Coordinates of N, CA and C in Angstrom, one line a residue:
Q1 N 16.1 -11.0 -7.0 CA 15.0 -10.2 -6.7 C 14.2 -9.6 -7.3
E2 N 12.9 -9.7 -8.1 CA 11.9 -9.5 -8.5 C 11.3 -8.0 -8.0
E3 N 11.5 -6.7 -9.0 CA 10.9 -5.7 -9.3 C 9.4 -5.2 -8.9
M4 N 9.1 -4.8 -7.8 CA 7.3 -4.9 -7.3 C 6.9 -3.3 -8.5
S5 N 6.1 -4.3 -9.1 CA 4.9 -2.5 -9.7 C 4.1 -2.0 -8.6
L6 N 3.4 -2.7 -7.7 CA 2.3 -2.1 -7.0 C 3.0 -2.5 -5.7
C7 N 2.9 -2.0 -4.4 CA 2.8 -2.4 -2.4 C 1.3 -2.4 -2.4
I8 N 0.3 -2.5 -2.0 CA -0.9 -2.6 -1.8 C -1.2 -3.5 0.0
V9 N -0.6 -1.7 1.0 CA -0.2 -1.4 2.4 C -1.7 -2.4 3.2
L10 N -1.9 -2.8 3.6 CA -3.6 -3.0 4.4 C -2.9 -2.8 6.0
A11 N -3.2 -2.3 6.9 CA -3.1 -2.2 8.2 C -4.0 -3.3 9.0
T12 N -5.3 -3.3 8.8 CA -6.9 -4.4 8.6 C -7.4 -4.5 7.6
I13 N -7.8 -5.7 8.5 CA -8.6 -6.8 6.8 C -10.3 -6.4 8.0
A14 N -10.7 -5.5 6.7 CA -12.6 -5.9 7.6 C -13.5 -6.5 6.7
D15 N -12.9 -6.6 5.0 CA -13.8 -7.5 4.3 C -12.7 -8.8 3.9
Y16 N -13.0 -9.5 4.2 CA -11.7 -10.7 3.3 C -12.0 -11.8 2.1
E17 N -13.5 -11.2 2.0 CA -13.6 -11.9 0.3 C -13.3 -10.3 -0.7
Y18 N -13.4 -9.4 -0.1 CA -13.2 -8.1 -1.3 C -11.5 -8.5 -1.0
L19 N -10.5 -8.5 -0.1 CA -9.0 -9.1 0.2 C -9.2 -10.2 -0.4
Q20 N -9.4 -11.9 -0.7 CA -9.5 -12.8 -1.2 C -10.0 -12.4 -3.9
H21 N -10.9 -11.0 -3.3 CA -10.8 -10.9 -5.1 C -10.1 -9.8 -5.6
L22 N -9.3 -8.7 -4.6 CA -7.9 -8.7 -4.6 C -7.1 -9.6 -4.9
Y23 N -6.2 -10.4 -4.2 CA -5.5 -11.7 -4.6 C -5.7 -12.1 -5.7
T24 N -6.7 -12.7 -6.5 CA -7.6 -13.2 -7.9 C -6.9 -12.2 -8.4
I25 N -7.8 -10.5 -8.8 CA -7.0 -9.8 -9.5 C -5.7 -9.4 -9.7
A26 N -4.7 -10.2 -8.9 CA -3.2 -9.2 -8.2 C -2.4 -10.1 -9.3
S27 N -3.3 -12.1 -8.8 CA -3.2 -13.1 -9.7 C -2.8 -13.0 -11.2
H28 N -3.8 -12.4 -11.5 CA -3.6 -12.8 -13.0 C -2.4 -10.9 -13.3
A29 N -2.2 -10.1 -12.8 CA -2.2 -9.2 -13.5 C -0.6 -10.0 -14.0
E30 N 0.3 -9.0 -15.5 CA 1.6 -9.2 -15.5 C 2.8 -8.7 -14.5
S31 N 2.2 -7.3 -14.2 CA 3.6 -6.9 -12.9 C 3.1 -7.0 -11.5
A32 N 4.6 -7.8 -11.1 CA 4.2 -7.7 -9.5 C 3.4 -7.0 -9.1
I33 N 2.7 -7.3 -7.9 CA 1.8 -7.3 -7.0 C 1.8 -7.5 -5.1
F34 N 2.3 -6.4 -4.7 CA 2.8 -6.9 -3.3 C 1.8 -6.3 -2.1
F35 N 1.5 -7.6 -1.2 CA 1.0 -7.3 -0.5 C 1.2 -7.3 1.0
L36 N 1.3 -6.2 1.8 CA 1.8 -6.1 3.5 C 0.4 -6.1 4.2
I37 N 0.3 -7.2 4.9 CA -1.3 -6.8 5.5 C -0.2 -6.7 7.7
G38 N -0.3 -6.2 7.9 CA -0.1 -5.7 9.1 C 0.4 -4.6 9.5
N39 N 0.5 -4.2 11.0 CA 1.6 -3.1 11.4 C 2.8 -3.0 11.1
Y40 N 3.8 -2.2 10.5 CA 4.7 -2.4 10.3 C 5.1 -1.1 10.1
P41 N 6.7 -1.0 10.2 CA 7.1 0.6 9.8 C 7.1 1.1 7.8
L42 N 6.8 1.8 7.9 CA 6.2 2.2 6.4 C 7.9 2.7 5.4
W43 N 8.1 3.5 5.9 CA 10.4 4.6 5.2 C 10.0 2.9 5.2
P44 N 10.6 2.0 4.7 CA 11.5 1.4 4.0 C 10.9 0.7 3.0
L45 N 9.5 1.0 3.0 CA 8.7 0.7 1.3 C 9.1 1.8 1.0
L46 N 8.3 3.2 1.4 CA 8.6 4.2 1.0 C 9.9 5.1 0.4
A47 N 10.9 4.4 0.7 CA 12.1 4.5 0.5 C 12.4 4.3 -1.3
Q48 N 12.4 3.2 -1.3 CA 11.6 2.8 -2.9 C 10.2 2.7 -3.3
A49 N 9.1 4.0 -2.7 CA 8.8 4.2 -4.1 C 8.7 4.8 -4.7
D50 N 8.3 5.4 -6.4 CA 8.1 6.3 -6.8 C 6.9 7.2 -6.1
C51 N 6.7 6.1 -6.3 CA 5.3 7.5 -5.4 C 4.2 6.8 -4.5
F52 N 3.4 7.2 -3.7 CA 2.8 6.6 -2.4 C 1.1 7.2 -2.8
L53 N 0.2 6.4 -2.4 CA -1.2 6.9 -2.5 C -2.1 6.0 -1.8
R54 N -2.7 7.2 -1.3 CA -3.6 6.3 -0.7 C -4.7 7.1 -0.7
P55 N -5.8 5.7 -1.4 CA -7.5 6.4 -1.2 C -7.7 6.1 0.0
T56 N -8.2 7.2 0.1 CA -9.1 6.8 1.9 C -10.3 7.8 1.7
Y57 N -11.6 7.7 2.7 CA -12.2 7.8 3.0 C -12.3 8.9 4.3
S58 N -11.8 8.2 5.0 CA -11.7 8.4 6.6 C -10.3 9.4 7.4
D59 N -9.0 9.7 6.9 CA -7.7 9.4 7.5 C -7.5 11.1 6.7
G60 N -7.4 11.9 6.3 CA -7.4 12.6 5.6 C -5.6 13.4 6.3
D61 N -5.6 13.3 6.8 CA -3.8 13.7 8.0 C -3.2 12.4 8.6
S62 N -3.0 11.6 7.6 CA -2.7 10.3 8.0 C -1.4 10.5 8.5
I63 N -0.2 9.2 9.4 CA 0.9 9.5 9.6 C 1.7 8.8 8.3
S64 N 1.5 8.1 7.6 CA 1.7 7.7 6.2 C 2.4 8.3 5.7
I65 N 1.0 9.8 5.3 CA 1.0 10.7 4.9 C 2.5 11.5 5.2
R66 N 2.3 11.6 5.8 CA 3.1 13.0 6.4 C 4.6 12.0 6.1
E67 N 4.9 10.8 6.7 CA 6.2 10.4 5.9 C 7.2 10.1 4.2
A68 N 6.0 10.0 3.9 CA 5.8 10.1 2.5 C 6.2 12.0 1.8
L69 N 5.8 12.2 2.3 CA 6.0 13.6 2.2 C 7.7 13.6 2.7
W70 N 7.9 13.6 3.6 CA 9.3 13.9 4.5 C 10.2 13.5 4.1
A71 N 10.2 11.7 3.0 CA 11.0 11.2 2.0 C 10.9 12.0 1.1
N72 N 10.0 13.5 0.6 CA 10.3 13.5 -0.6 C 9.3 13.0 -1.6
I73 N 8.4 11.8 -1.7 CA 7.9 10.8 -2.4 C 6.8 11.3 -2.9
P74 N 7.3 12.1 -4.2 CA 5.3 12.5 -4.3 C 3.5 11.6 -3.8
T75 N 3.0 11.9 -3.6 CA 2.1 11.7 -3.0 C 0.4 12.4 -3.1
I76 N -0.2 11.2 -3.5 CA -1.6 11.6 -3.2 C -2.3 11.0 -3.2
A77 N -3.0 11.9 -2.1 CA -3.9 11.0 -1.2 C -6.1 11.8 -1.5
S78 N -6.9 11.2 -1.3 CA -7.9 11.5 -1.8 C -9.1 12.5 0.2

């Protein structure tokens, strides 16, 4: 099994053109990038994470941040 360096989790897609741009960038990356699209339990991914990053300008107190903190995962949120 390949080790994941970055996991990008998207519950919904608002801009498919931007998503395609992200796929293009990821295809040229030397490290493993994994996209998870849809609504799934986040904790199995968090259990493998070294850090959780939640960049958003609209949701300051999310369940995902609380789950990461509960799992003692260092968390960065905007």
